[in-house]
PDB file of C-alpha atoms and ligand atoms in Angstrom:
ATOM      1  CA  MET A   1      67.150  84.061 105.180  1.00 86.00           C
ATOM      2  CA  ARG A   2      70.217  82.327 106.466  1.00 94.00           C
ATOM      3  CA  TYR A   3      73.054  84.592 107.747  1.00 97.00           C
ATOM      4  CA  TYR A   4      76.712  84.164 108.837  1.00 98.00           C
ATOM      5  CA  LEU A   5      78.932  86.076 111.080  1.00 98.00           C
ATOM      6  CA  GLY A   6      82.278  87.430 109.798  1.00 98.00           C
ATOM      7  CA  VAL A   7      85.032  88.568 112.093  1.00 98.00           C
ATOM      8  CA  ASP A   8      88.369  89.851 110.980  1.00 98.00           C
ATOM      9  CA  ILE A   9      90.802  90.426 113.921  1.00 97.00           C
ATOM     10  CA  GLY A  10      93.695  92.838 113.139  1.00 93.00           C
ATOM     11  CA  GLY A  11      96.239  94.226 115.293  1.00 90.00           C
ATOM     12  CA  THR A  12      94.433  97.481 115.939  1.00 92.00           C
ATOM     13  CA  GLU A  13      90.846  96.809 114.630  1.00 96.00           C
ATOM     14  CA  ILE A  14      88.317  93.964 114.490  1.00 97.00           C
ATOM     15  CA  LYS A  15      86.116  94.209 111.539  1.00 98.00           C
ATOM     16  CA  LEU A  16      82.667  92.714 111.844  1.00 98.00           C
ATOM     17  CA  GLY A  17      79.879  91.901 109.325  1.00 98.00           C
ATOM     18  CA  ILE A  18      76.855  90.013 108.806  1.00 98.00           C
ATOM     19  CA  VAL A  19      76.692  88.242 105.496  1.00 98.00           C
ATOM     20  CA  ASN A  20      73.771  86.663 103.891  1.00 97.00           C
ATOM     21  CA  ALA A  21      73.455  83.401 101.911  1.00 94.00           C
ATOM     22  CA  GLU A  22      74.099  85.258  98.703  1.00 95.00           C
ATOM     23  CA  GLY A  23      77.354  86.498 100.055  1.00 96.00           C
ATOM     24  CA  GLU A  24      76.293  90.172 100.410  1.00 97.00           C
ATOM     25  CA  ILE A  25      77.395  92.041 103.540  1.00 97.00           C
ATOM     26  CA  GLU A  26      74.121  93.170 105.226  1.00 97.00           C
ATOM     27  CA  ALA A  27      75.642  95.186 108.045  1.00 97.00           C
ATOM     28  CA  SER A  28      79.247  95.922 109.173  1.00 98.00           C
ATOM     29  CA  SER A  29      81.323  97.872 111.606  1.00 98.00           C
ATOM     30  CA  ALA A  30      84.664  97.971 113.422  1.00 97.00           C
ATOM     31  CA  ILE A  31      85.742  97.919 116.904  1.00 97.00           C
ATOM     32  CA  ALA A  32      89.169  98.288 118.643  1.00 97.00           C
ATOM     33  CA  THR A  33      91.165  95.131 119.148  1.00 96.00           C
ATOM     34  CA  GLU A  34      93.048  95.986 122.250  1.00 95.00           C
ATOM     35  CA  PRO A  35      94.885  92.659 122.020  1.00 95.00           C
ATOM     36  CA  GLU A  36      96.463  93.141 125.564  1.00 95.00           C
ATOM     37  CA  LYS A  37      93.066  92.468 127.036  1.00 96.00           C
ATOM     38  CA  GLY A  38      92.895  89.080 125.634  1.00 95.00           C
ATOM     39  CA  PRO A  39      90.671  87.019 123.432  1.00 96.00           C
ATOM     40  CA  GLU A  40      87.835  86.560 125.812  1.00 97.00           C
ATOM     41  CA  GLU A  41      87.366  90.242 126.333  1.00 97.00           C
ATOM     42  CA  ALA A  42      87.529  90.825 122.535  1.00 97.00           C
ATOM     43  CA  ALA A  43      84.931  88.084 121.959  1.00 98.00           C
ATOM     44  CA  GLU A  44      82.668  89.709 124.440  1.00 98.00           C
ATOM     45  CA  ARG A  45      82.862  93.121 122.716  1.00 98.00           C
ATOM     46  CA  VAL A  46      82.414  91.375 119.252  1.00 98.00           C
ATOM     47  CA  TRP A  47      79.227  89.721 120.654  1.00 98.00           C
ATOM     48  CA  ASN A  48      77.914  93.044 121.977  1.00 97.00           C
ATOM     49  CA  TRP A  49      77.905  94.411 118.364  1.00 98.00           C
ATOM     50  CA  PHE A  50      76.296  91.411 116.853  1.00 98.00           C
ATOM     51  CA  GLU A  51      73.700  91.177 119.599  1.00 97.00           C
ATOM     52  CA  GLY A  52      72.886  94.782 118.707  1.00 97.00           C
ATOM     53  CA  GLN A  53      71.913  93.775 115.248  1.00 96.00           C
ATOM     54  CA  GLY A  54      68.880  91.886 116.344  1.00 92.00           C
ATOM     55  CA  PRO A  55      67.023  89.483 114.167  1.00 95.00           C
ATOM     56  CA  MET A  56      69.742  88.873 111.553  1.00 95.00           C
ATOM     57  CA  THR A  57      72.216  87.785 114.308  1.00 96.00           C
ATOM     58  CA  ASN A  58      69.577  85.616 115.837  1.00 95.00           C
ATOM     59  CA  GLU A  59      69.262  83.777 112.460  1.00 95.00           C
ATOM     60  CA  ALA A  60      73.012  83.367 111.859  1.00 96.00           C
ATOM     61  CA  LEU A  61      73.985  79.715 111.690  1.00 96.00           C
ATOM     62  CA  SER A  62      77.755  80.060 112.122  1.00 97.00           C
ATOM     63  CA  ALA A  63      80.705  82.379 112.345  1.00 98.00           C
ATOM     64  CA  GLY A  64      84.093  82.729 110.640  1.00 98.00           C
ATOM     65  CA  VAL A  65      86.954  84.375 112.503  1.00 98.00           C
ATOM     66  CA  ALA A  66      90.020  85.406 110.486  1.00 97.00           C
ATOM     67  CA  CYS A  67      93.393  86.639 111.865  1.00 95.00           C
ATOM     68  CA  ALA A  68      96.958  87.036 110.778  1.00 92.00           C
ATOM     69  CA  GLY A  69      99.553  84.395 111.392  1.00 91.00           C
ATOM     70  CA  LEU A  70      99.822  80.646 111.476  1.00 93.00           C
ATOM     71  CA  ILE A  71      96.492  79.133 112.485  1.00 94.00           C
ATOM     72  CA  ASP A  72      95.960  75.520 113.562  1.00 95.00           C
ATOM     73  CA  ARG A  73      92.573  75.010 112.230  1.00 92.00           C
ATOM     74  CA  ASP A  74      92.203  71.416 113.640  1.00 91.00           C
ATOM     75  CA  LYS A  75      92.933  72.594 117.245  1.00 94.00           C
ATOM     76  CA  GLY A  76      91.370  75.948 116.626  1.00 95.00           C
ATOM     77  CA  LYS A  77      94.313  77.859 118.008  1.00 96.00           C
ATOM     78  CA  ILE A  78      96.690  80.613 116.754  1.00 95.00           C
ATOM     79  CA  ILE A  79     100.171  79.030 116.678  1.00 95.00           C
ATOM     80  CA  THR A  80     101.894  82.541 115.940  1.00 92.00           C
ATOM     81  CA  SER A  81     100.504  85.898 115.023  1.00 90.00           C
ATOM     82  CA  PRO A  82     102.538  89.054 114.335  1.00 85.00           C
ATOM     83  CA  ASN A  83      99.971  91.386 115.775  1.00 87.00           C
ATOM     84  CA  LEU A  84      98.111  89.442 118.550  1.00 92.00           C
ATOM     85  CA  GLU A  85     100.898  89.034 121.020  1.00 91.00           C
ATOM     86  CA  GLY A  86      99.853  86.807 123.937  1.00 93.00           C
ATOM     87  CA  TRP A  87      97.017  85.138 122.048  1.00 95.00           C
ATOM     88  CA  GLU A  88      99.234  82.164 120.919  1.00 95.00           C
ATOM     89  CA  GLY A  89      97.881  78.831 121.997  1.00 94.00           C
ATOM     90  CA  THR A  90      94.686  80.230 123.344  1.00 93.00           C
ATOM     91  CA  PRO A  91      91.642  78.155 122.207  1.00 95.00           C
ATOM     92  CA  LEU A  92      90.299  80.913 119.985  1.00 96.00           C
ATOM     93  CA  ARG A  93      87.587  78.712 118.133  1.00 97.00           C
ATOM     94  CA  GLU A  94      86.356  77.563 121.536  1.00 97.00           C
ATOM     95  CA  ILE A  95      86.085  81.065 122.827  1.00 97.00           C
ATOM     96  CA  PHE A  96      84.185  82.414 119.819  1.00 98.00           C
ATOM     97  CA  THR A  97      82.001  79.299 119.633  1.00 97.00           C
ATOM     98  CA  SER A  98      80.945  79.779 123.127  1.00 97.00           C
ATOM     99  CA  ARG A  99      80.623  83.627 123.236  1.00 97.00           C
ATOM    100  CA  LEU A 100      78.762  83.805 119.874  1.00 97.00           C
ATOM    101  CA  SER A 101      76.582  80.732 120.732  1.00 96.00           C
ATOM    102  CA  ARG A 102      77.101  79.078 117.304  1.00 96.00           C
ATOM    103  CA  PRO A 103      79.775  77.070 115.682  1.00 96.00           C
ATOM    104  CA  ALA A 104      82.919  79.149 114.740  1.00 97.00           C
ATOM    105  CA  VAL A 105      85.774  78.383 112.376  1.00 96.00           C
ATOM    106  CA  ILE A 106      89.137  80.240 112.522  1.00 96.00           C
ATOM    107  CA  GLU A 107      90.997  80.985 109.457  1.00 96.00           C
ATOM    108  CA  ASN A 108      94.164  82.836 108.261  1.00 95.00           C
ATOM    109  CA  ASP A 109      93.202  86.381 107.221  1.00 95.00           C
ATOM    110  CA  ALA A 110      94.903  86.098 103.646  1.00 96.00           C
ATOM    111  CA  THR A 111      93.222  82.879 103.068  1.00 97.00           C
ATOM    112  CA  ALA A 112      89.786  84.283 104.032  1.00 97.00           C
ATOM    113  CA  ALA A 113      90.362  87.391 101.815  1.00 98.00           C
ATOM    114  CA  ALA A 114      91.192  85.175  98.860  1.00 98.00           C
ATOM    115  CA  TYR A 115      87.999  83.191  99.357  1.00 98.00           C
ATOM    116  CA  GLY A 116      85.965  86.265  99.632  1.00 98.00           C
ATOM    117  CA  GLU A 117      87.535  87.668  96.392  1.00 98.00           C
ATOM    118  CA  PHE A 118      87.032  84.325  94.712  1.00 98.00           C
ATOM    119  CA  ARG A 119      83.368  84.143  95.545  1.00 98.00           C
ATOM    120  CA  MET A 120      82.315  87.908  95.454  1.00 98.00           C
ATOM    121  CA  GLY A 121      85.170  89.880  93.935  1.00 98.00           C
ATOM    122  CA  SER A 122      88.089  89.867  91.551  1.00 98.00           C
ATOM    123  CA  GLY A 123      88.143  86.065  91.376  1.00 98.00           C
ATOM    124  CA  ARG A 124      84.533  85.592  90.383  1.00 98.00           C
ATOM    125  CA  GLY A 125      84.012  83.347  87.394  1.00 98.00           C
ATOM    126  CA  THR A 126      87.530  81.839  87.594  1.00 98.00           C
ATOM    127  CA  LEU A 127      88.410  78.301  88.914  1.00 98.00           C
ATOM    128  CA  ASP A 128      92.114  78.968  89.341  1.00 98.00           C
ATOM    129  CA  PHE A 129      92.745  82.134  91.312  1.00 98.00           C
ATOM    130  CA  THR A 130      95.451  83.485  93.609  1.00 98.00           C
ATOM    131  CA  CYS A 131      95.036  86.540  95.854  1.00 98.00           C
ATOM    132  CA  LEU A 132      97.810  88.376  97.510  1.00 98.00           C
ATOM    133  CA  THR A 133      97.382  90.777 100.405  1.00 96.00           C
ATOM    134  CA  LEU A 134     100.232  93.217 100.389  1.00 96.00           C
ATOM    135  CA  GLY A 135     100.691  95.273 103.536  1.00 93.00           C
ATOM    136  CA  THR A 136     103.147  95.051 106.384  1.00 91.00           C
ATOM    137  CA  GLY A 137     103.151  91.362 105.690  1.00 93.00           C
ATOM    138  CA  VAL A 138     102.647  89.619 102.387  1.00 96.00           C
ATOM    139  CA  GLY A 139      99.721  87.017 102.545  1.00 96.00           C
ATOM    140  CA  CYS A 140      98.311  84.828  99.878  1.00 97.00           C
ATOM    141  CA  GLY A 141      95.345  82.548  99.416  1.00 98.00           C
ATOM    142  CA  ILE A 142      95.018  80.065  96.622  1.00 98.00           C
ATOM    143  CA  VAL A 143      91.995  78.527  94.851  1.00 98.00           C
ATOM    144  CA  ALA A 144      92.790  75.686  92.462  1.00 98.00           C
ATOM    145  CA  GLY A 145      90.203  73.928  90.395  1.00 98.00           C
ATOM    146  CA  GLY A 146      87.507  75.932  92.266  1.00 97.00           C
ATOM    147  CA  LYS A 147      88.747  74.690  95.778  1.00 97.00           C
ATOM    148  CA  LEU A 148      90.394  76.611  98.446  1.00 97.00           C
ATOM    149  CA  GLN A 149      93.935  75.119  99.010  1.00 96.00           C
ATOM    150  CA  ARG A 150      95.206  74.828 102.550  1.00 93.00           C
ATOM    151  CA  GLY A 151      97.968  72.322 102.315  1.00 94.00           C
ATOM    152  CA  TRP A 152      98.840  69.496 104.772  1.00 94.00           C
ATOM    153  CA  GLN A 153      98.898  71.687 107.951  1.00 92.00           C
ATOM    154  CA  GLY A 154      96.829  74.345 106.664  1.00 92.00           C
ATOM    155  CA  HIS A 155      99.678  76.794 105.941  1.00 94.00           C
ATOM    156  CA  ALA A 156      99.668  76.771 102.076  1.00 95.00           C
ATOM    157  CA  GLY A 157     100.144  80.254 100.441  1.00 95.00           C
ATOM    158  CA  GLU A 158     102.968  81.535 102.534  1.00 95.00           C
ATOM    159  CA  ILE A 159     104.257  83.281  99.386  1.00 96.00           C
ATOM    160  CA  GLY A 160     105.656  86.164 101.465  1.00 97.00           C
ATOM    161  CA  HIS A 161     108.357  83.782 102.796  1.00 97.00           C
ATOM    162  CA  THR A 162     109.441  82.395  99.493  1.00 97.00           C
ATOM    163  CA  ILE A 163     112.897  83.471  98.759  1.00 97.00           C
ATOM    164  CA  VAL A 164     113.518  85.811  95.708  1.00 96.00           C
ATOM    165  CA  MET A 165     116.993  87.071  96.675  1.00 97.00           C
ATOM    166  CA  ILE A 166     119.660  84.951  98.195  1.00 97.00           C
ATOM    167  CA  ASP A 167     121.378  86.801 101.112  1.00 97.00           C
ATOM    168  CA  GLY A 168     118.774  89.581 100.664  1.00 97.00           C
ATOM    169  CA  PRO A 169     117.327  91.772 103.340  1.00 97.00           C
ATOM    170  CA  LEU A 170     116.333  90.312 106.736  1.00 97.00           C
ATOM    171  CA  CYS A 171     112.823  89.136 106.927  1.00 96.00           C
ATOM    172  CA  SER A 172     110.424  89.177 109.936  1.00 92.00           C
ATOM    173  CA  CYS A 173     110.734  85.238 109.874  1.00 93.00           C
ATOM    174  CA  GLY A 174     114.349  85.284 110.422  1.00 95.00           C
ATOM    175  CA  SER A 175     115.356  84.259 106.812  1.00 97.00           C
ATOM    176  CA  ARG A 176     116.761  86.598 104.211  1.00 98.00           C
ATOM    177  CA  GLY A 177     115.518  87.701 100.937  1.00 98.00           C
ATOM    178  CA  CYS A 178     112.010  86.705 101.315  1.00 98.00           C
ATOM    179  CA  LEU A 179     109.352  88.360  99.070  1.00 98.00           C
ATOM    180  CA  GLU A 180     107.945  90.079 102.195  1.00 97.00           C
ATOM    181  CA  ALA A 181     111.386  91.523 102.942  1.00 98.00           C
ATOM    182  CA  LEU A 182     111.434  93.012  99.434  1.00 98.00           C
ATOM    183  CA  VAL A 183     107.830  94.210  98.767  1.00 98.00           C
ATOM    184  CA  GLY A 184     106.148  94.499 102.232  1.00 97.00           C
ATOM    185  CA  ALA A 185     105.329  98.043 103.284  1.00 96.00           C
ATOM    186  CA  GLY A 186     108.426  98.239 105.599  1.00 96.00           C
ATOM    187  CA  ALA A 187     110.730  97.152 102.680  1.00 97.00           C
ATOM    188  CA  ILE A 188     109.302  99.678 100.370  1.00 97.00           C
ATOM    189  CA  ILE A 189     109.785 102.488 102.967  1.00 97.00           C
ATOM    190  CA  ASP A 190     113.421 101.146 103.699  1.00 96.00           C
ATOM    191  CA  ARG A 191     114.075 101.432  99.849  1.00 96.00           C
ATOM    192  CA  ALA A 192     112.786 104.909  99.881  1.00 95.00           C
ATOM    193  CA  LYS A 193     114.969 105.850 102.883  1.00 94.00           C
ATOM    194  CA  ARG A 194     118.101 104.317 101.158  1.00 93.00           C
ATOM    195  CA  LYS A 195     117.411 106.393  98.013  1.00 91.00           C
ATOM    196  CA  LEU A 196     117.024 109.503 100.201  1.00 90.00           C
ATOM    197  CA  GLU A 197     120.425 108.882 101.910  1.00 88.00           C
ATOM    198  CA  SER A 198     122.222 108.283  98.748  1.00 87.00           C
ATOM    199  CA  SER A 199     120.974 111.060  96.593  1.00 79.00           C
ATOM    200  CA  SER A 200     119.529 114.534  96.811  1.00 77.00           C
ATOM    201  CA  GLY A 201     116.175 113.312  97.850  1.00 74.00           C
ATOM    202  CA  GLY A 202     114.185 114.960  94.970  1.00 81.00           C
ATOM    203  CA  ASP A 203     110.391 114.215  95.273  1.00 86.00           C
ATOM    204  CA  LEU A 204     110.883 112.109  98.414  1.00 85.00           C
ATOM    205  CA  GLU A 205     112.383 115.013 100.339  1.00 84.00           C
ATOM    206  CA  GLY A 206     110.263 116.212 103.225  1.00 83.00           C
ATOM    207  CA  ILE A 207     107.681 113.442 103.095  1.00 87.00           C
ATOM    208  CA  GLU A 208     106.599 112.860 106.770  1.00 87.00           C
ATOM    209  CA  PRO A 209     105.720 110.320 107.651  1.00 91.00           C
ATOM    210  CA  LEU A 210     107.122 108.336 104.938  1.00 93.00           C
ATOM    211  CA  THR A 211     104.441 105.780 104.035  1.00 95.00           C
ATOM    212  CA  VAL A 212     103.685 103.734 100.706  1.00 95.00           C
ATOM    213  CA  LYS A 213     100.664 105.932 100.248  1.00 95.00           C
ATOM    214  CA  ALA A 214     102.857 109.097 100.431  1.00 95.00           C
ATOM    215  CA  ILE A 215     105.450 107.606  98.075  1.00 95.00           C
ATOM    216  CA  ALA A 216     102.705 106.616  95.596  1.00 95.00           C
ATOM    217  CA  ALA A 217     101.356 110.192  95.809  1.00 94.00           C
ATOM    218  CA  ALA A 218     104.831 111.607  95.129  1.00 93.00           C
ATOM    219  CA  ALA A 219     105.323 109.041  92.274  1.00 94.00           C
ATOM    220  CA  SER A 220     102.086 109.930  90.457  1.00 90.00           C
ATOM    221  CA  GLY A 221     103.674 113.273  89.592  1.00 83.00           C
ATOM    222  CA  GLY A 222     106.029 111.724  87.126  1.00 82.00           C
ATOM    223  CA  GLU A 223     109.624 110.543  86.983  1.00 82.00           C
ATOM    224  CA  GLY A 224     111.677 110.651  90.073  1.00 91.00           C
ATOM    225  CA  LEU A 225     112.915 108.766  93.098  1.00 93.00           C
ATOM    226  CA  ALA A 226     109.473 107.879  94.429  1.00 94.00           C
ATOM    227  CA  ARG A 227     108.639 106.197  91.047  1.00 95.00           C
ATOM    228  CA  GLU A 228     111.921 104.350  91.117  1.00 95.00           C
ATOM    229  CA  VAL A 229     111.066 103.028  94.535  1.00 96.00           C
ATOM    230  CA  LEU A 230     107.794 101.611  93.299  1.00 97.00           C
ATOM    231  CA  GLU A 231     109.290 100.327  90.051  1.00 97.00           C
ATOM    232  CA  GLU A 232     111.917  98.418  91.967  1.00 97.00           C
ATOM    233  CA  SER A 233     109.417  97.140  94.377  1.00 98.00           C
ATOM    234  CA  GLY A 234     107.040  96.165  91.534  1.00 98.00           C
ATOM    235  CA  ARG A 235     109.837  94.206  89.698  1.00 98.00           C
ATOM    236  CA  TYR A 236     110.403  92.124  92.899  1.00 98.00           C
ATOM    237  CA  LEU A 237     106.726  91.634  93.228  1.00 98.00           C
ATOM    238  CA  GLY A 238     106.723  90.515  89.579  1.00 98.00           C
ATOM    239  CA  ILE A 239     109.430  87.752  90.318  1.00 98.00           C
ATOM    240  CA  GLY A 240     107.130  86.590  93.142  1.00 98.00           C
ATOM    241  CA  LEU A 241     104.105  86.505  90.891  1.00 98.00           C
ATOM    242  CA  CYS A 242     106.110  84.662  88.123  1.00 98.00           C
ATOM    243  CA  ASN A 243     106.921  82.042  90.551  1.00 98.00           C
ATOM    244  CA  ILE A 244     103.170  81.777  91.316  1.00 98.00           C
ATOM    245  CA  VAL A 245     102.377  81.575  87.659  1.00 98.00           C
ATOM    246  CA  HIS A 246     104.805  78.726  87.105  1.00 98.00           C
ATOM    247  CA  LEU A 247     103.664  76.839  90.159  1.00 97.00           C
ATOM    248  CA  LEU A 248      99.909  77.252  89.920  1.00 97.00           C
ATOM    249  CA  ASN A 249      99.097  78.600  86.470  1.00 98.00           C
ATOM    250  CA  PRO A 250      96.260  80.807  87.718  1.00 98.00           C
ATOM    251  CA  GLU A 251      93.931  82.616  85.452  1.00 98.00           C
ATOM    252  CA  VAL A 252      93.772  85.608  87.752  1.00 98.00           C
ATOM    253  CA  ILE A 253      96.118  86.889  90.338  1.00 98.00           C
ATOM    254  CA  ALA A 254      94.553  89.768  92.433  1.00 98.00           C
ATOM    255  CA  ILE A 255      96.520  92.097  94.607  1.00 98.00           C
ATOM    256  CA  GLY A 256      94.994  93.614  97.614  1.00 97.00           C
ATOM    257  CA  GLY A 257      96.078  95.206 100.891  1.00 95.00           C
ATOM    258  CA  GLY A 258      97.408  98.713 101.581  1.00 93.00           C
ATOM    259  CA  VAL A 259     100.499  98.435  99.236  1.00 95.00           C
ATOM    260  CA  ALA A 260      98.146  97.649  96.280  1.00 95.00           C
ATOM    261  CA  GLY A 261      96.676 101.192  96.834  1.00 94.00           C
ATOM    262  CA  ALA A 262      99.834 102.287  94.745  1.00 94.00           C
ATOM    263  CA  GLY A 263      97.982 100.727  91.790  1.00 95.00           C
ATOM    264  CA  ASP A 264      99.638 100.585  88.369  1.00 96.00           C
ATOM    265  CA  LEU A 265     102.705 102.374  89.751  1.00 97.00           C
ATOM    266  CA  ILE A 266     103.582  98.970  91.326  1.00 97.00           C
ATOM    267  CA  LEU A 267     101.472  96.584  89.243  1.00 98.00           C
ATOM    268  CA  GLY A 268     102.714  97.910  86.021  1.00 97.00           C
ATOM    269  CA  PRO A 269     106.429  97.051  86.651  1.00 98.00           C
ATOM    270  CA  ALA A 270     105.120  93.773  88.142  1.00 98.00           C
ATOM    271  CA  ARG A 271     103.240  92.882  85.069  1.00 98.00           C
ATOM    272  CA  LYS A 272     106.291  93.769  82.950  1.00 98.00           C
ATOM    273  CA  ALA A 273     108.590  91.378  85.050  1.00 98.00           C
ATOM    274  CA  VAL A 274     106.161  88.639  84.716  1.00 98.00           C
ATOM    275  CA  GLY A 275     106.020  89.062  80.959  1.00 97.00           C
ATOM    276  CA  GLU A 276     109.826  88.975  80.838  1.00 97.00           C
ATOM    277  CA  HIS A 277     110.433  86.067  82.982  1.00 97.00           C
ATOM    278  CA  VAL A 278     107.766  83.417  82.193  1.00 97.00           C
ATOM    279  CA  MET A 279     109.057  80.401  80.429  1.00 97.00           C
ATOM    280  CA  HIS A 280     106.645  80.868  77.383  1.00 96.00           C
ATOM    281  CA  GLU A 281     104.321  83.654  76.304  1.00 94.00           C
ATOM    282  CA  ARG A 282     101.355  81.451  76.826  1.00 95.00           C
ATOM    283  CA  LEU A 283     101.783  81.840  80.582  1.00 95.00           C
ATOM    284  CA  ALA A 284     101.887  85.508  80.311  1.00 94.00           C
ATOM    285  CA  GLY A 285      98.132  85.545  79.698  1.00 95.00           C
ATOM    286  CA  VAL A 286      97.580  85.495  83.462  1.00 98.00           C
ATOM    287  CA  ARG A 287      95.661  88.665  84.441  1.00 98.00           C
ATOM    288  CA  ILE A 288      97.188  90.545  87.319  1.00 98.00           C
ATOM    289  CA  ILE A 289      94.639  92.948  88.843  1.00 98.00           C
ATOM    290  CA  ARG A 290      93.653  94.896  91.849  1.00 98.00           C
ATOM    291  CA  ALA A 291      91.478  93.083  94.544  1.00 98.00           C
ATOM    292  CA  GLU A 292      87.889  94.419  94.552  1.00 98.00           C
ATOM    293  CA  LEU A 293      86.611  93.968  98.127  1.00 97.00           C
ATOM    294  CA  GLY A 294      88.950  96.269 100.083  1.00 95.00           C
ATOM    295  CA  ASN A 295      89.308  95.825 103.781  1.00 93.00           C
ATOM    296  CA  GLU A 296      86.075  93.766 103.950  1.00 96.00           C
ATOM    297  CA  ALA A 297      87.394  90.828 102.011  1.00 97.00           C
ATOM    298  CA  SER A 298      88.630  88.952 105.014  1.00 97.00           C
ATOM    299  CA  LEU A 299      85.403  89.193 107.104  1.00 98.00           C
ATOM    300  CA  LEU A 300      83.323  88.255 104.037  1.00 98.00           C
ATOM    301  CA  GLY A 301      85.722  85.437 103.306  1.00 98.00           C
ATOM    302  CA  ALA A 302      85.554  84.102 106.824  1.00 98.00           C
ATOM    303  CA  ALA A 303      81.709  84.207 106.809  1.00 98.00           C
ATOM    304  CA  LEU A 304      81.543  82.372 103.577  1.00 98.00           C
ATOM    305  CA  ILE A 305      84.101  79.717 104.644  1.00 97.00           C
ATOM    306  CA  ALA A 306      81.823  79.270 107.740  1.00 97.00           C
ATOM    307  CA  SER A 307      78.725  78.976 105.526  1.00 96.00           C
ATOM    308  CA  MET A 308      80.600  76.472 103.311  1.00 92.00           C
ATOM    309  CA  GLU A 309      81.708  74.309 106.260  1.00 87.00           C
ATOM    310  CA  SER A 310      78.133  74.352 107.814  1.00 75.00           C
ATOM    311  CA  VAL A 311      76.805  73.118 104.518  1.00 63.00           C
ATOM    312  CA  LYS A 312      79.081  70.141 104.791  1.00 57.00           C
ATOM    313  CA  GLU A 313      77.909  69.133 108.223  1.00 49.00           C
TER     314      GLU A 313
HETATM  315 ZN1   ZN B   1     110.272  85.571 105.581  1.00 51.91          ZN
END
């Protein structure tokens, strides 16, 4: 049996898995990232876990390493990452290739998640598939005609920084009115805070800490401010999705990440907005669904990308 190693480096946790040639995760775990200790130390701890898995690791042909941010795949370096401060410019691919003793590829985490969903989750059976990861940031990966799309420099899919409101709220990228600044977790929480300040508070009163999960729990009770917050967020998400539909005409758009946990409370208004704004009803046939693989999507996708690239060689 051939195996591939999958690694997904987040700001607090590194998810690890061994994936077989069928795309099934045979073993998985998570360790602390501790980014301040640097990538070499992280790679060492990653290897310790894989080494403990014995024969499967010994038979693994290559490794895929996913992380958030702008990745220079050609040079194997992180250009900028929101949650791996100090790792910019370090030769991440080289570090992992050397420590794991097999060829490693590095990949943006949302691109990896989209590829994982395309092969083994919500995108199975399609050729034109877009997958959004809605969390603190808004990531996206695109499959068109059955092929993962990367763009000229490898940065295709930055839907989070497409502008949906001129002069809108400030985004982490420095621009204003980006989709991320309207539907990222922070934006949803800010929307709830504004409603709390300007009215009696209602079902949002006393929620501590105010998180998207807590807002969704309050909203599931029925009409109220919490539901308004998610409806408004869902409408902006729908505008973003509508732009994707017009640009790419996907069969399925899957939504994953923490914010997607709000389910139809946010996806319902998003679907409605897509229906209202597409140029022709034919385009409204796109299926907007929840992603299926949860937080293992990126490590699975990274391992599958590694397997795809080792086949090519
Ligand atoms: Zn932005």
